Structure formats: structure tokens, C-alpha cells
mmCIF file of C-alpha atoms and ligand atoms in Angstrom:
data_model
loop_
_atom_site.group_PDB
_atom_site.id
_atom_site.type_symbol
_atom_site.label_atom_id
_atom_site.label_comp_id
_atom_site.label_asym_id
_atom_site.label_seq_id
_atom_site.Cartn_x
_atom_site.Cartn_y
_atom_site.Cartn_z
ATOM 1 C CA MET Z 1 -0.211 -0.210 -0.298
ATOM 2 C CA HIS Z 2 1.245 3.360 -0.997
ATOM 3 C CA ILE Z 3 0.074 6.612 1.262
ATOM 4 C CA VAL Z 4 0.587 9.613 -0.346
ATOM 5 C CA ALA Z 5 1.385 13.339 2.008
ATOM 6 C CA ILE Z 6 0.643 16.482 0.782
ATOM 7 C CA SER Z 7 1.517 19.237 3.207
ATOM 8 C CA GLY Z 8 -0.425 22.559 2.701
ATOM 9 C CA SER Z 9 2.898 24.223 3.670
ATOM 10 C CA PRO Z 10 5.608 24.658 1.663
ATOM 11 C CA ARG Z 11 7.679 26.396 4.382
ATOM 12 C CA PRO Z 12 10.732 24.583 5.208
ATOM 13 C CA GLY Z 13 10.384 23.255 9.269
ATOM 14 C CA SER Z 14 6.430 24.052 8.237
ATOM 15 C CA VAL Z 15 4.593 22.582 11.363
ATOM 16 C CA SER Z 16 2.193 21.148 9.130
ATOM 17 C CA SER Z 17 4.990 19.084 7.420
ATOM 18 C CA GLN Z 18 6.561 17.928 9.942
ATOM 19 C CA ILE Z 19 2.734 16.877 11.485
ATOM 20 C CA LEU Z 20 2.523 14.305 8.110
ATOM 21 C CA ASN Z 21 6.400 12.986 9.091
ATOM 22 C CA VAL Z 22 5.311 11.773 12.650
ATOM 23 C CA ALA Z 23 2.097 10.145 10.890
ATOM 24 C CA GLY Z 24 4.662 8.393 8.377
ATOM 25 C CA ASN Z 25 6.467 7.138 10.892
ATOM 26 C CA LEU Z 26 3.367 5.904 12.936
ATOM 27 C CA LEU Z 27 2.368 3.363 9.687
ATOM 28 C CA GLY Z 28 4.347 0.130 9.642
ATOM 29 C CA SER Z 29 6.576 -0.688 7.675
ATOM 30 C CA THR Z 30 4.513 -2.239 4.592
ATOM 31 C CA GLN Z 31 3.503 0.831 3.716
ATOM 32 C CA HIS Z 32 5.460 3.181 1.362
ATOM 33 C CA PHE Z 33 4.498 5.922 2.339
ATOM 34 C CA THR Z 34 5.627 8.725 0.237
ATOM 35 C CA ILE Z 35 5.329 13.628 1.172
ATOM 36 C CA TYR Z 36 5.166 15.620 -1.699
ATOM 37 C CA GLU Z 37 7.073 18.524 -2.287
ATOM 38 C CA ALA Z 38 5.919 20.172 -5.193
ATOM 39 C CA LEU Z 39 3.587 22.570 -4.462
ATOM 40 C CA LEU Z 40 5.377 25.844 -5.994
ATOM 41 C CA GLU Z 41 6.630 23.589 -9.216
ATOM 42 C CA LEU Z 42 3.231 23.870 -10.183
ATOM 43 C CA PRO Z 43 1.261 26.299 -12.631
ATOM 44 C CA HIS Z 44 -1.815 28.584 -11.404
ATOM 45 C CA PHE Z 45 -4.830 26.644 -12.387
ATOM 46 C CA SER Z 46 -6.765 27.701 -15.791
ATOM 47 C CA PRO Z 47 -8.659 25.614 -17.563
ATOM 48 C CA ASP Z 48 -6.769 27.101 -20.553
ATOM 49 C CA LEU Z 49 -3.780 25.141 -19.746
ATOM 50 C CA ASP Z 50 -5.628 22.383 -18.137
ATOM 51 C CA THR Z 51 -4.294 20.159 -21.627
ATOM 52 C CA GLU Z 52 -2.635 17.355 -22.891
ATOM 53 C CA PRO Z 53 0.008 16.561 -22.728
ATOM 54 C CA ALA Z 54 0.288 18.096 -18.714
ATOM 55 C CA ASP Z 55 2.704 20.333 -18.008
ATOM 56 C CA LEU Z 56 5.751 18.371 -16.408
ATOM 57 C CA ALA Z 57 4.638 19.200 -12.744
ATOM 58 C CA VAL Z 58 1.287 18.543 -13.113
ATOM 59 C CA MET Z 59 1.968 15.701 -14.780
ATOM 60 C CA ALA Z 60 4.216 14.586 -11.866
ATOM 61 C CA LEU Z 61 1.655 15.189 -9.548
ATOM 62 C CA ARG Z 62 -1.631 13.416 -11.645
ATOM 63 C CA ILE Z 63 1.097 9.961 -11.552
ATOM 64 C CA LEU Z 64 2.171 10.098 -7.478
ATOM 65 C CA LEU Z 65 -1.561 10.003 -6.651
ATOM 66 C CA ARG Z 66 -2.730 7.319 -9.877
ATOM 67 C CA GLU Z 67 -0.415 5.188 -7.673
ATOM 68 C CA ALA Z 68 -1.343 5.810 -4.888
ATOM 69 C CA ASP Z 69 -4.109 4.082 -2.282
ATOM 70 C CA GLY Z 70 -4.650 6.436 0.391
ATOM 71 C CA VAL Z 71 -3.944 10.351 0.764
ATOM 72 C CA ILE Z 72 -3.230 12.443 3.937
ATOM 73 C CA ILE Z 73 -3.318 15.762 3.680
ATOM 74 C CA CYS Z 74 -1.738 18.661 6.731
ATOM 75 C CA THR Z 75 -2.779 21.984 6.723
ATOM 76 C CA PRO Z 76 -2.192 25.100 7.966
ATOM 77 C CA GLU Z 77 -4.879 28.482 7.727
ATOM 78 C CA TYR Z 78 -4.334 31.679 6.294
ATOM 79 C CA ALA Z 79 -7.352 33.776 6.334
ATOM 80 C CA PHE Z 80 -9.628 31.744 7.504
ATOM 81 C CA SER Z 81 -8.902 29.601 4.425
ATOM 82 C CA MET Z 82 -6.519 26.153 2.744
ATOM 83 C CA PRO Z 83 -3.061 28.244 1.075
ATOM 84 C CA SER Z 84 -3.653 29.353 -2.103
ATOM 85 C CA VAL Z 85 -1.031 26.664 -3.465
ATOM 86 C CA LEU Z 86 -3.034 23.466 -1.993
ATOM 87 C CA LYS Z 87 -6.631 24.770 -3.119
ATOM 88 C CA ASN Z 88 -4.302 25.150 -6.575
ATOM 89 C CA ALA Z 89 -2.782 21.442 -6.435
ATOM 90 C CA LEU Z 90 -6.243 20.336 -5.860
ATOM 91 C CA GLU Z 91 -7.668 22.055 -8.368
ATOM 92 C CA TRP Z 92 -4.949 20.387 -10.479
ATOM 93 C CA ILE Z 93 -6.563 17.078 -10.269
ATOM 94 C CA VAL Z 94 -10.594 17.868 -11.112
ATOM 95 C CA SER Z 95 -10.507 17.072 -14.023
ATOM 96 C CA SER Z 96 -8.317 14.057 -14.871
ATOM 97 C CA GLY Z 97 -9.997 12.568 -11.358
ATOM 98 C CA GLU Z 98 -6.999 10.734 -9.325
ATOM 99 C CA MET Z 99 -9.216 11.631 -6.409
ATOM 100 C CA ASN Z 100 -12.032 10.254 -7.047
ATOM 101 C CA GLU Z 101 -12.679 7.364 -4.298
ATOM 102 C CA MET Z 102 -9.504 8.182 -3.010
ATOM 103 C CA PRO Z 103 -9.726 7.429 0.843
ATOM 104 C CA VAL Z 104 -7.827 10.045 2.410
ATOM 105 C CA LEU Z 105 -6.984 11.754 5.715
ATOM 106 C CA SER Z 106 -7.242 15.361 6.664
ATOM 107 C CA ILE Z 107 -5.563 17.948 9.634
ATOM 108 C CA SER Z 108 -5.531 20.897 10.023
ATOM 109 C CA THR Z 109 -3.319 22.474 12.235
ATOM 110 C CA SER Z 110 -2.428 26.087 13.252
ATOM 111 C CA PRO Z 111 -0.539 28.513 16.285
ATOM 112 C CA LEU Z 112 -4.272 29.306 17.689
ATOM 113 C CA PRO Z 113 -6.391 27.248 19.687
ATOM 114 C CA PRO Z 114 -9.034 26.456 17.227
ATOM 115 C CA GLY Z 115 -6.373 23.921 14.915
ATOM 116 C CA GLY Z 116 -7.105 25.736 10.976
ATOM 117 C CA GLU Z 117 -11.142 24.745 11.532
ATOM 118 C CA TYR Z 118 -12.310 26.647 8.694
ATOM 119 C CA ALA Z 119 -8.670 25.995 6.520
ATOM 120 C CA HIS Z 120 -10.542 22.616 7.119
ATOM 121 C CA THR Z 121 -13.488 22.555 6.443
ATOM 122 C CA GLU Z 122 -13.162 24.407 3.694
ATOM 123 C CA LEU Z 123 -10.360 21.023 2.312
ATOM 124 C CA ARG Z 124 -13.669 18.899 3.294
ATOM 125 C CA MET Z 125 -15.345 20.928 1.205
ATOM 126 C CA VAL Z 126 -13.039 21.040 -2.365
ATOM 127 C CA LEU Z 127 -12.104 16.809 -1.100
ATOM 128 C CA LYS Z 128 -16.158 15.816 -1.501
ATOM 129 C CA ALA Z 129 -15.926 17.826 -5.222
ATOM 130 C CA LEU Z 130 -12.677 15.410 -5.881
ATOM 131 C CA GLY Z 131 -14.574 12.419 -4.693
ATOM 132 C CA ALA Z 132 -12.463 11.830 -2.262
ATOM 133 C CA ARG Z 133 -13.458 9.002 0.627
ATOM 134 C CA SER Z 134 -12.611 10.667 3.838
ATOM 135 C CA ALA Z 135 -10.767 8.681 7.158
ATOM 136 C CA ASN Z 136 -12.363 10.677 9.729
ATOM 137 C CA GLU Z 137 -15.492 11.542 10.006
ATOM 138 C CA ASN Z 138 -14.147 14.140 12.386
ATOM 139 C CA MET Z 139 -11.619 16.893 11.932
ATOM 140 C CA LEU Z 140 -8.824 16.442 13.094
ATOM 141 C CA CYS Z 141 -7.671 20.205 14.081
ATOM 142 C CA ILE Z 142 -4.470 20.725 16.250
ATOM 143 C CA GLY Z 143 -4.484 23.988 17.790
ATOM 144 C CA ALA Z 144 -1.780 25.681 20.120
ATOM 145 C CA THR Z 145 1.088 23.193 17.965
ATOM 146 C CA ARG Z 146 3.997 26.096 19.874
ATOM 147 C CA LYS Z 147 3.341 24.275 23.435
ATOM 148 C CA LYS Z 148 2.444 20.531 21.515
ATOM 149 C CA ILE Z 149 4.735 20.512 18.676
ATOM 150 C CA SER Z 150 8.948 21.236 18.759
ATOM 151 C CA PRO Z 151 10.785 23.047 16.585
ATOM 152 C CA SER Z 152 12.380 20.059 15.835
ATOM 153 C CA GLY Z 153 8.948 18.457 14.874
ATOM 154 C CA GLY Z 154 8.444 16.416 18.064
ATOM 155 C CA ILE Z 155 5.363 16.490 19.406
ATOM 156 C CA LEU Z 156 4.863 16.870 23.313
ATOM 157 C CA ASP Z 157 1.717 16.417 24.005
ATOM 158 C CA ALA Z 158 1.383 12.432 24.475
ATOM 159 C CA ALA Z 159 -3.159 12.765 23.421
ATOM 160 C CA ILE Z 160 -1.947 14.367 20.118
ATOM 161 C CA THR Z 161 -0.021 11.349 19.271
ATOM 162 C CA GLU Z 162 -2.806 9.181 19.727
ATOM 163 C CA LYS Z 163 -5.616 10.855 17.779
ATOM 164 C CA ILE Z 164 -2.983 10.772 14.754
ATOM 165 C CA ARG Z 165 -2.949 6.935 15.450
ATOM 166 C CA GLU Z 166 -6.528 6.823 15.627
ATOM 167 C CA GLU Z 167 -7.019 8.063 12.185
ATOM 168 C CA VAL Z 168 -3.798 6.752 10.678
ATOM 169 C CA ILE Z 169 -5.578 3.487 11.345
ATOM 170 C CA ALA Z 170 -8.496 4.302 10.228
ATOM 171 C CA LEU Z 171 -7.165 5.323 6.880
ATOM 172 C CA THR Z 172 -5.250 2.403 6.849
ATOM 173 C CA LYS Z 173 -8.886 0.334 7.131
ATOM 174 C CA LEU Z 174 -10.510 2.337 4.676
ATOM 175 C CA MET Z 175 -7.423 1.461 2.096
ATOM 176 C CA HIS Z 176 -8.824 -2.538 3.094
ATOM 177 C CA ASN Z 177 -12.454 -1.597 2.389
ATOM 178 C CA THR Z 178 -13.360 -0.476 -0.832
ATOM 179 C CA ASN Z 179 -17.304 -0.479 1.349
ATOM 180 C CA SER Z 180 -16.283 1.192 3.791
ATOM 181 C CA GLU Z 181 -19.114 3.380 5.257
ATOM 182 C CA HIS Z 182 -17.253 7.016 5.547
ATOM 183 C CA ASP Z 183 -18.105 6.950 1.790
ATOM 184 C CA THR Z 184 -18.495 10.933 2.527
ATOM 185 C CA ILE Z 185 -16.755 13.631 3.629
ATOM 186 C CA ALA Z 186 -18.366 15.486 6.306
ATOM 187 C CA THR Z 187 -17.358 19.158 6.325
ATOM 188 C CA HIS Z 188 -19.292 20.319 9.868
HETATM 189 C C1 FMN S 201 -0.869 35.826 6.014
HETATM 190 C C2 FMN S 201 -0.935 34.481 7.467
HETATM 191 C C3 FMN S 201 -2.968 34.132 7.911
HETATM 192 C C4 FMN S 201 -2.813 33.589 8.738
HETATM 193 N N1 FMN S 201 -4.282 32.899 9.138
HETATM 194 C C5 FMN S 201 -4.394 32.159 10.117
HETATM 195 C C6 FMN S 201 -6.154 32.184 9.908
HETATM 196 O O1 FMN S 201 -6.646 33.070 10.197
HETATM 197 N N2 FMN S 201 -6.591 31.080 11.141
HETATM 198 C C7 FMN S 201 -4.707 30.960 11.202
HETATM 199 O O2 FMN S 201 -4.842 29.494 12.673
HETATM 200 N N3 FMN S 201 -3.805 30.840 11.493
HETATM 201 C C8 FMN S 201 -3.339 31.677 10.425
HETATM 202 N N4 FMN S 201 -2.239 32.946 10.532
HETATM 203 C C9 FMN S 201 -1.239 31.147 10.883
HETATM 204 C C10 FMN S 201 -0.815 30.175 10.234
HETATM 205 O O3 FMN S 201 -1.798 29.022 10.665
HETATM 206 C C11 FMN S 201 0.970 29.974 10.815
HETATM 207 O O4 FMN S 201 1.495 30.594 10.206
HETATM 208 C C12 FMN S 201 1.064 28.069 10.330
HETATM 209 O O5 FMN S 201 1.583 27.392 11.394
HETATM 210 C C13 FMN S 201 1.653 27.570 8.846
HETATM 211 O O6 FMN S 201 2.008 26.481 9.136
HETATM 212 P P1 FMN S 201 3.087 26.172 8.520
HETATM 213 O O7 FMN S 201 4.246 25.943 10.113
HETATM 214 O O8 FMN S 201 2.551 24.187 8.481
HETATM 215 O O9 FMN S 201 3.432 26.775 7.973
HETATM 216 C C14 FMN S 201 -1.428 32.554 9.630
HETATM 217 C C15 FMN S 201 0.161 32.946 9.091
HETATM 218 C C16 FMN S 201 0.129 34.014 7.659
HETATM 219 C C17 FMN S 201 1.816 34.561 7.481
#
């Protein structure tokens, strides 16, 4: 099984990327885990550019997702929204359909207590539009990250690690069960 992780923040040292690393480390050794790190290489989406052959960076993203059995997205919140680079990446896969039926675990982070819930709600709306399947019925929004995550990415709060572990297990279960009842993305 292959899981692709996408961080909504391309920033070096991003907390969202650090959380993805934690999630990756919680996966069993039989799971192949790849963090996609090329959000900034994608051109701005425009339907007029969505032609064949696709731009090389777009093609690389689509091929990576085509070969994935599951996806984990962890995003910060900017101006009550998901970062535009993440939305841009998701717009590029509307027409090509790689996320259709894809089991997805979504996580949001913020230094503020709500944990990026607006961005997360928006992300889930977009995932719904893409036809993805949600591994987590309730949104995992990790807030107050400065207190809970060390600058080197270590999780200082055991309850967070436990929550991520539960959600990773839910994702792998969904990847193995194509008829799971969690077929739709809840956005509230
Ligand atoms: C321009 C800008 C807008 C932001 N807006 C929000 C916001 O609306 N809500 C929020 O919780 N955090 C907001 N933040 C804080 C980000 O969530 C925070 O910088 C986050 O940790 C970045 O994630 P990263 O470490 O993965 O890059 C904002 C930060 C910036 C730079």
C-alpha cells in the first residue's frame, strides 16, 4: 500500500509537514510513504492550461496520486482559508480525477487554539467535490501548536500522537475496505 502525504505549507520547517512526518512514522513497515514536496512547481490553475500533454509538474502530481492507495493532507490556515498553493494543487486534479474514491485523512494545524478549522472545513468541501472518501468523520484540528510541537517536530502532547495514530489506523482500514460506510466527507 502506498500513502502520499501533501502538506498545505511548502515552508521549510513547516509544522504541517512535521505532523505528516509523525503520521508517516506511525505507519507500519509494509506501507510505502511519500511526502509530495512540489506544490510551488505547479503553475496557477486555469482551465485553458488544463490540456494534453499536461505541464510536467502537473503530470508528476497526477502520476503520484494515480499510484497512491491513500492520501494524508495536513494544512495550515491562512485568512480563514486553506493556503492557495494547496487549493491550486487540488484544482489541477479536478479534471483528471485521481482523488475520486481516494481514501483521505485530512488534518489542520494552527498556532491558534481552533487548529485551523475554517481551512479544514474548506479542504473537506474541496475533497468532497473531488469525490474523495474521508477516513476521519470528525475533523482533526491541531491547535496551539507552539505548545504541543517542538521546533524540531517532536510532539510534546501524547494525546495528539494518540489522535494521529487513531486517524492513521482509520485511513489504512479504509484503504483495505472499499465498501466502508465513511464514503462521504463531512464538512461540519
Ligand atoms: C498571512 C497569514 C495568515 C494567517 N491566517 C491565519 C488564520 O486565519 N487562522 C489561523 O489559525 N492561523 C493563521 N495564520 C497562522 C498560520 O496558521 C501559521 O503560520 C501556521 O503555523 C503555518 O503553518 P506551517 O508551520 O505548516 O507553515 C496565518 C499566517 C499567515 C502568515
